[in-house]
PDB file of C-alpha atoms in Angstrom:
ATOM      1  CA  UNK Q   1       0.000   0.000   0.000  1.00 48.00           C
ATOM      2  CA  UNK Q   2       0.891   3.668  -1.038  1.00 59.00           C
ATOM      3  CA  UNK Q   3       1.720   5.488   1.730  1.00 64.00           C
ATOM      4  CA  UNK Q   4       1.126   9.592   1.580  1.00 68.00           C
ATOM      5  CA  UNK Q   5       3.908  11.452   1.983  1.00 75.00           C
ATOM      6  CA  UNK Q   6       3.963  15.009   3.788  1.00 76.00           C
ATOM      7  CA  UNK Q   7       3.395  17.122   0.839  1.00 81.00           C
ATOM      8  CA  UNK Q   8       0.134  14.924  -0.817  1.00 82.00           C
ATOM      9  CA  UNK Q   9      -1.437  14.568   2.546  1.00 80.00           C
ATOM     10  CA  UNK Q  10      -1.042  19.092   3.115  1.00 84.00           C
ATOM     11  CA  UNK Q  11      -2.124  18.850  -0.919  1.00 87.00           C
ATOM     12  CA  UNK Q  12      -5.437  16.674   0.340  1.00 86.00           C
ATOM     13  CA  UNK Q  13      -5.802  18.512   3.173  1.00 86.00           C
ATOM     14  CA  UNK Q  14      -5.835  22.024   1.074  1.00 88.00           C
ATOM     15  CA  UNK Q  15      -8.420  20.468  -1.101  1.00 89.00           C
ATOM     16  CA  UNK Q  16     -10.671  20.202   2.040  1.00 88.00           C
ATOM     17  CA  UNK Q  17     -10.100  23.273   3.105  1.00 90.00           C
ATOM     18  CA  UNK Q  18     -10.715  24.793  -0.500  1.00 89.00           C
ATOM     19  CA  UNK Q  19     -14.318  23.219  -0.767  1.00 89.00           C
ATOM     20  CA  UNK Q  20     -14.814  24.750   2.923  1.00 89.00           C
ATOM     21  CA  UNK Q  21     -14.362  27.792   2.282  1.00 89.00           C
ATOM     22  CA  UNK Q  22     -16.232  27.972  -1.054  1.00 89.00           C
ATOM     23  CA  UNK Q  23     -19.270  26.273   0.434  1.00 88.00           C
ATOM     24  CA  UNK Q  24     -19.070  28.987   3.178  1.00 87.00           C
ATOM     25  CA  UNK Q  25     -19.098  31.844   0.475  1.00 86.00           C
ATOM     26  CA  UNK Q  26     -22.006  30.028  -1.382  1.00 85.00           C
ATOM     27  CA  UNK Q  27     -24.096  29.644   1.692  1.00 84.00           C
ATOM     28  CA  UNK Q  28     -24.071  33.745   1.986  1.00 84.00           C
ATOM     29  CA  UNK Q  29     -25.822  33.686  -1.332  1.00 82.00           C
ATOM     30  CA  UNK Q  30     -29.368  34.143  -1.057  1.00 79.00           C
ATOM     31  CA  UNK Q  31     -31.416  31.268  -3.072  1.00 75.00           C
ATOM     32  CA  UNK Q  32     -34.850  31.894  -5.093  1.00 71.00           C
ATOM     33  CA  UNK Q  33     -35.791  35.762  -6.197  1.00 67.00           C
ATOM     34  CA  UNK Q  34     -32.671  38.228  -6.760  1.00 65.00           C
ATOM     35  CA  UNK Q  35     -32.861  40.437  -4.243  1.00 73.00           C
ATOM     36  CA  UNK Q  36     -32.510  44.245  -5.406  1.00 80.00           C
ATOM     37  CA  UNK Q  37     -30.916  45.429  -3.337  1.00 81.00           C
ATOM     38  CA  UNK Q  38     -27.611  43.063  -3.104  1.00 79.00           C
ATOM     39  CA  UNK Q  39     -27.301  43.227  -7.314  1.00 82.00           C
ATOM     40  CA  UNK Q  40     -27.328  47.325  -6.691  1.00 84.00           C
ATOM     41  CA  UNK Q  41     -24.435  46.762  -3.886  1.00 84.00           C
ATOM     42  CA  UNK Q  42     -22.475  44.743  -6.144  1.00 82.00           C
ATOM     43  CA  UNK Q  43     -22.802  47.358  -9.202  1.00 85.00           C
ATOM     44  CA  UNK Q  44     -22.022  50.404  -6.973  1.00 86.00           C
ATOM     45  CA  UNK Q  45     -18.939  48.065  -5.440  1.00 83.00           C
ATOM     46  CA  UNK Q  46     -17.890  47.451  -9.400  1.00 85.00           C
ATOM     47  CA  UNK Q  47     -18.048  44.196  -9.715  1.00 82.00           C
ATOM     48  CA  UNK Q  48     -20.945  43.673 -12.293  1.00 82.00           C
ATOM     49  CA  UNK Q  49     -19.842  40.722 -13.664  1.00 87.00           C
ATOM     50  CA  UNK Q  50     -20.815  39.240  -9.918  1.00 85.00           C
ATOM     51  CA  UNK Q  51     -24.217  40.466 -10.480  1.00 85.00           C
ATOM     52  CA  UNK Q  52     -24.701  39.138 -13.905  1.00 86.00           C
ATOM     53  CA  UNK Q  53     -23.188  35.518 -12.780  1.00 88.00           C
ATOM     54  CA  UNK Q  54     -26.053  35.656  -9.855  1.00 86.00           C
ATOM     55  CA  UNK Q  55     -28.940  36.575 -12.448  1.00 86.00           C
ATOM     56  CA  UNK Q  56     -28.049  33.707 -14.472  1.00 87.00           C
ATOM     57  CA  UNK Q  57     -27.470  31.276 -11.642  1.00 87.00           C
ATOM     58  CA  UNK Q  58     -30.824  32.098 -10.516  1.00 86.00           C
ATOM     59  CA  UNK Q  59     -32.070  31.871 -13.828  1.00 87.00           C
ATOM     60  CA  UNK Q  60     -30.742  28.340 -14.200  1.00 87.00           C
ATOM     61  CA  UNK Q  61     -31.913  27.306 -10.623  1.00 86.00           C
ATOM     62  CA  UNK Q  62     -35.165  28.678 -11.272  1.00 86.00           C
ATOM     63  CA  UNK Q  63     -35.608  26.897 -14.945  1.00 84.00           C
ATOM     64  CA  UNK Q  64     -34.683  23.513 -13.598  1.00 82.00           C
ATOM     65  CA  UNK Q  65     -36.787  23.492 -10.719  1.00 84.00           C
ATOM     66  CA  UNK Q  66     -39.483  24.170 -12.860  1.00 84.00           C
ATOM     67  CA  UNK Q  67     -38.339  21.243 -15.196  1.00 82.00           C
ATOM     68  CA  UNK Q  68     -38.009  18.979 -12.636  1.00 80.00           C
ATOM     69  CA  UNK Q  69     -41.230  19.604 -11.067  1.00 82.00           C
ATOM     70  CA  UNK Q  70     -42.974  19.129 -14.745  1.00 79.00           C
ATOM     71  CA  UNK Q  71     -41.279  16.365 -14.975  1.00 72.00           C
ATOM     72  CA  UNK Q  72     -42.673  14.294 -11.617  1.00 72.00           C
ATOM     73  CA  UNK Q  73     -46.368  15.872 -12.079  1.00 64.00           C
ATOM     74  CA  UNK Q  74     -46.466  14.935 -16.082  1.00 58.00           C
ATOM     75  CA  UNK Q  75     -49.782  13.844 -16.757  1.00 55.00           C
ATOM     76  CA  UNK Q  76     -49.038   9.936 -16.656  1.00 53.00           C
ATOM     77  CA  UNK Q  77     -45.519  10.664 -14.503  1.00 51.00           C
ATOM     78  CA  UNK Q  78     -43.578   9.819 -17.575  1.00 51.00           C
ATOM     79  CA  UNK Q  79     -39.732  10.760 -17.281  1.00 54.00           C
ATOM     80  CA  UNK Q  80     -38.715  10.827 -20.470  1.00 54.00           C
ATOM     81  CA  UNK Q  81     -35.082   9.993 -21.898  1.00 53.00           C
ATOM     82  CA  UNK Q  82     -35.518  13.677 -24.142  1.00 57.00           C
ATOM     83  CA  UNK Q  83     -36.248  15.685 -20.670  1.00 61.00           C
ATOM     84  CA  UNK Q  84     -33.911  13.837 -18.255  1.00 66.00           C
ATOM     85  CA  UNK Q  85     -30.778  14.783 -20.790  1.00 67.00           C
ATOM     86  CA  UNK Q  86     -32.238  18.526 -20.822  1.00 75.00           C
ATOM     87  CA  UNK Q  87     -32.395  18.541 -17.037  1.00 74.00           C
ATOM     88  CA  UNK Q  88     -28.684  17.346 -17.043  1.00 82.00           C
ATOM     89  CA  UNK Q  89     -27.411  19.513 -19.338  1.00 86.00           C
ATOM     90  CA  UNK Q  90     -29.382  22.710 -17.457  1.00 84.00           C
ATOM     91  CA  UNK Q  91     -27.680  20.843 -14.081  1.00 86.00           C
ATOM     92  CA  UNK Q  92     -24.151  20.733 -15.829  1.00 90.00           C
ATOM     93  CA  UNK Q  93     -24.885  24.848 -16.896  1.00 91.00           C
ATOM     94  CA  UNK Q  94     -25.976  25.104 -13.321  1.00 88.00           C
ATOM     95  CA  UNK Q  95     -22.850  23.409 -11.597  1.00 90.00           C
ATOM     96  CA  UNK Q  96     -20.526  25.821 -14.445  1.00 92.00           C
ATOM     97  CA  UNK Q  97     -21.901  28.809 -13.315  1.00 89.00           C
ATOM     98  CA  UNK Q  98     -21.682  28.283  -9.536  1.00 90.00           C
ATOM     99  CA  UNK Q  99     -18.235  27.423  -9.970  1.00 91.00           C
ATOM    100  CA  UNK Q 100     -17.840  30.485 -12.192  1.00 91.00           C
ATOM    101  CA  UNK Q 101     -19.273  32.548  -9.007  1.00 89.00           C
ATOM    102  CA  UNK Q 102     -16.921  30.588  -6.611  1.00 90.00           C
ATOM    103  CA  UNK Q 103     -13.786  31.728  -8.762  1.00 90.00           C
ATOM    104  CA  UNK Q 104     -15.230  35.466  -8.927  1.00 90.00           C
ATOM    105  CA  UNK Q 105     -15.589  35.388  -5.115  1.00 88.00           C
ATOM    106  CA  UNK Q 106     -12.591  34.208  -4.427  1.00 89.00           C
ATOM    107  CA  UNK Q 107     -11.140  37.070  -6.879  1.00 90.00           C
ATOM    108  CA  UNK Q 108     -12.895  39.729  -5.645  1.00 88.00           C
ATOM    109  CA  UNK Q 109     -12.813  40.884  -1.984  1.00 89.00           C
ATOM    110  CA  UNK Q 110     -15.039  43.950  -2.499  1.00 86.00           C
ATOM    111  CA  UNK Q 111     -17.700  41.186  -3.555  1.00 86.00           C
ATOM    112  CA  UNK Q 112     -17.532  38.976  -0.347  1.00 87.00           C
ATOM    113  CA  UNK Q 113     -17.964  41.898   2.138  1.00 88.00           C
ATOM    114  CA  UNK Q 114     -20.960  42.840   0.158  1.00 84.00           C
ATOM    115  CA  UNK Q 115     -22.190  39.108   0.643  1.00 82.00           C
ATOM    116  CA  UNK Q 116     -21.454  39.142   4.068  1.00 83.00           C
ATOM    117  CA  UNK Q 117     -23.307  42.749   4.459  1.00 81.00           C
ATOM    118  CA  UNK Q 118     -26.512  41.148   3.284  1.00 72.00           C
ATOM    119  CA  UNK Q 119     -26.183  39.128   6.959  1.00 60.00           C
ATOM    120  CA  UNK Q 120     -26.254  35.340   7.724  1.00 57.00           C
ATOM    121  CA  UNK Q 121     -30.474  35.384   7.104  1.00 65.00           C
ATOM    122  CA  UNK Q 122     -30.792  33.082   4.576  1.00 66.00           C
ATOM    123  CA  UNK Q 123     -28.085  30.916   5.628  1.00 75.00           C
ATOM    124  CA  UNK Q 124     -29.889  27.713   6.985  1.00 79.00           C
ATOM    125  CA  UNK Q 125     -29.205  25.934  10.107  1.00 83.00           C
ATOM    126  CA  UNK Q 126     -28.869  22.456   8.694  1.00 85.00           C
ATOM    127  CA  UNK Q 127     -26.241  23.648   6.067  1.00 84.00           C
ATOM    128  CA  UNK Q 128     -24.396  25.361   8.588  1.00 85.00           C
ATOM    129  CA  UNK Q 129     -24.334  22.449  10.345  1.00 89.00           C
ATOM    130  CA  UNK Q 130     -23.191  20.548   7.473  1.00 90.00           C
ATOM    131  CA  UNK Q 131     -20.385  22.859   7.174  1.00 87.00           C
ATOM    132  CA  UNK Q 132     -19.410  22.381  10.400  1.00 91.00           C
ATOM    133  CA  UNK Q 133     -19.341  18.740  10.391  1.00 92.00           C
ATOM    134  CA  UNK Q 134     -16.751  19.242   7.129  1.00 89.00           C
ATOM    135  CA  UNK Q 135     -14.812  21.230   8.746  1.00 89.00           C
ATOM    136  CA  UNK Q 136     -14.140  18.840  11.623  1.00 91.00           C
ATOM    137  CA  UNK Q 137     -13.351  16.042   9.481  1.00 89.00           C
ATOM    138  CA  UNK Q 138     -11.176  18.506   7.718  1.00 87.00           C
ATOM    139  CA  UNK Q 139      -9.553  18.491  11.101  1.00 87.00           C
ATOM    140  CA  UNK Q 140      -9.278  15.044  11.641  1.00 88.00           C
ATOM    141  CA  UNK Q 141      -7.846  13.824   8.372  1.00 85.00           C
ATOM    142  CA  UNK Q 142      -5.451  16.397   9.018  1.00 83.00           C
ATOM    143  CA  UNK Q 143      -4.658  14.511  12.321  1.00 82.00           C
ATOM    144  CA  UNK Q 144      -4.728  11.094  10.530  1.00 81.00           C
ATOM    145  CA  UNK Q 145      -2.888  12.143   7.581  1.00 80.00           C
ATOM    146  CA  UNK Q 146       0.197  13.732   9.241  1.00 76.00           C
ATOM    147  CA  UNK Q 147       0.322  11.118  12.167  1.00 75.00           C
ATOM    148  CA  UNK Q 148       2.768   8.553  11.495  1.00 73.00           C
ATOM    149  CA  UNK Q 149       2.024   4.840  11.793  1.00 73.00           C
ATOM    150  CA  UNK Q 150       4.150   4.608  14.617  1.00 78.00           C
ATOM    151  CA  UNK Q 151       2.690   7.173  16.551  1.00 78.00           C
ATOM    152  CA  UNK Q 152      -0.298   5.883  15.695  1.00 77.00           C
ATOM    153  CA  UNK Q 153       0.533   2.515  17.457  1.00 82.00           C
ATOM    154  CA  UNK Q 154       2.343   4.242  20.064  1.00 87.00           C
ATOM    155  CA  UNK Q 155      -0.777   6.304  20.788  1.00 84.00           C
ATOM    156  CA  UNK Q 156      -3.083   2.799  21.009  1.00 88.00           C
ATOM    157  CA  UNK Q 157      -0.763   0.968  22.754  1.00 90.00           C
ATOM    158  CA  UNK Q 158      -0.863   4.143  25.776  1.00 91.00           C
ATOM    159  CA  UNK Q 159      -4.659   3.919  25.359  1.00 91.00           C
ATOM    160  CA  UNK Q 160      -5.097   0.064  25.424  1.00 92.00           C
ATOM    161  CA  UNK Q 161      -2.559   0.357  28.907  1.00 92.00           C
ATOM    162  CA  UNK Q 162      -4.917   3.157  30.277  1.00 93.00           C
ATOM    163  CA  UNK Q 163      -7.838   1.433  29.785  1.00 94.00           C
ATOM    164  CA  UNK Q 164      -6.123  -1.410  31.520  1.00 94.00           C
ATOM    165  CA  UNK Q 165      -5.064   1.019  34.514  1.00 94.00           C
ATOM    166  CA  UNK Q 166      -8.719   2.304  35.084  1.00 95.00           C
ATOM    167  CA  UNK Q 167     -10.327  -1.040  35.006  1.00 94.00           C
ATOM    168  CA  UNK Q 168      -8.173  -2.481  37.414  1.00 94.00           C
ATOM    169  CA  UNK Q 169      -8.573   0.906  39.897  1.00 94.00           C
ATOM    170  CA  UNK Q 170     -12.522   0.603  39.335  1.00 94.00           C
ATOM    171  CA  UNK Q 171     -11.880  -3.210  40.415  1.00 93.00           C
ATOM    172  CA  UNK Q 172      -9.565  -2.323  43.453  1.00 93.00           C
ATOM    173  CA  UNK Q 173     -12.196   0.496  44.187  1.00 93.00           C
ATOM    174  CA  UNK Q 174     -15.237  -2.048  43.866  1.00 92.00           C
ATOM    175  CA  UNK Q 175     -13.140  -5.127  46.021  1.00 91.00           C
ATOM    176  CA  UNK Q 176     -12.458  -1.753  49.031  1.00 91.00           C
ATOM    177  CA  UNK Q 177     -16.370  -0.827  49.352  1.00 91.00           C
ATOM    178  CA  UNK Q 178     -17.691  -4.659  49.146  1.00 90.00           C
ATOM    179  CA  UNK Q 179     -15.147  -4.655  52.784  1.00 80.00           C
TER     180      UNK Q 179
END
């Protein structure tokens, strides 16, 4: 077996921490109608571009959740091979352009604190949660990855001989109050 060496495990652990922190910007963008007022704060902060990659992500969201819900309330709840390949291809446009808005993010400070102006209202607590939960195993495969495998069995070993410790003192302790 293949075992990492320093520089692929910090190149893995990078990758993590990369999704983490693009998944945090997208959660500050608000889902369903475009808001006004945020495409005005991103035109007077000169970053256009921003607000004409939002009106066509919400474009795109909106169009395929109207295909998809066509498609499960068809009149005889056919799914068709024709309108399955359309909703893929409007998916694929749909995961091009968030990635597009991930890059222009990332790009564009001015953009973000806008984003983060508009407040943490439409972030919801599940994906929050969710991010959370990434970002600790983000933190533990960072652990795993950098700790060698004899630290590793080092580390058991101390455990399995603790364990062994407090059982015995719970037994000693048990054996003095049955006296």
């Amino acid at each position: 077996m293949h075992k990492l060496t320093n520089m692929e495990a910090q190149r893995v652990i990078n990758c993590l921490e990369d999704a983490l922190d693009r998944l945090s910007l997208l959660s500050y963008v608000p889902a369903g109608n475009p808001s006004q007022e945020l495409l005005a704060a991103f035109v007077a902060e000169g970053v256009g571009n921003i607000k004409a990659t939002l009106e066509s992500e919400w474009q795109l969201e909106e169009g395929h959740q109207v295909m998809v819900r066509s498609r499960e309330g068809g009149p005889f709840g056919s799914k068709g091979v024709g309108s399955l390949a359309t909703s893929n291809e409007m998916l694929d446009q749909l995961h091009h352009i968030v990635r597009t808005l991930c890059r222009q993010l990332k790009k564009s400070p001015a953009a973000v604190q806008v984003l983060y102006a508009g407040g943490p209202d439409g972030r919801s607590a599940p994906f929050l949660a969710f991010l959370e939960f990434l970002s600790d195993l983000t933190h533990v495969m960072f652990r795993k990855l950098s700790t060698t495998v004899e630290e590793e069995a080092t580390s058991k070993n101390l455990l399995h001989d603790l364990s062994e410790r407090e059982r015995s003192a719970e037994d000693e302790r048990d054996a003095l109050h049955q006296t």
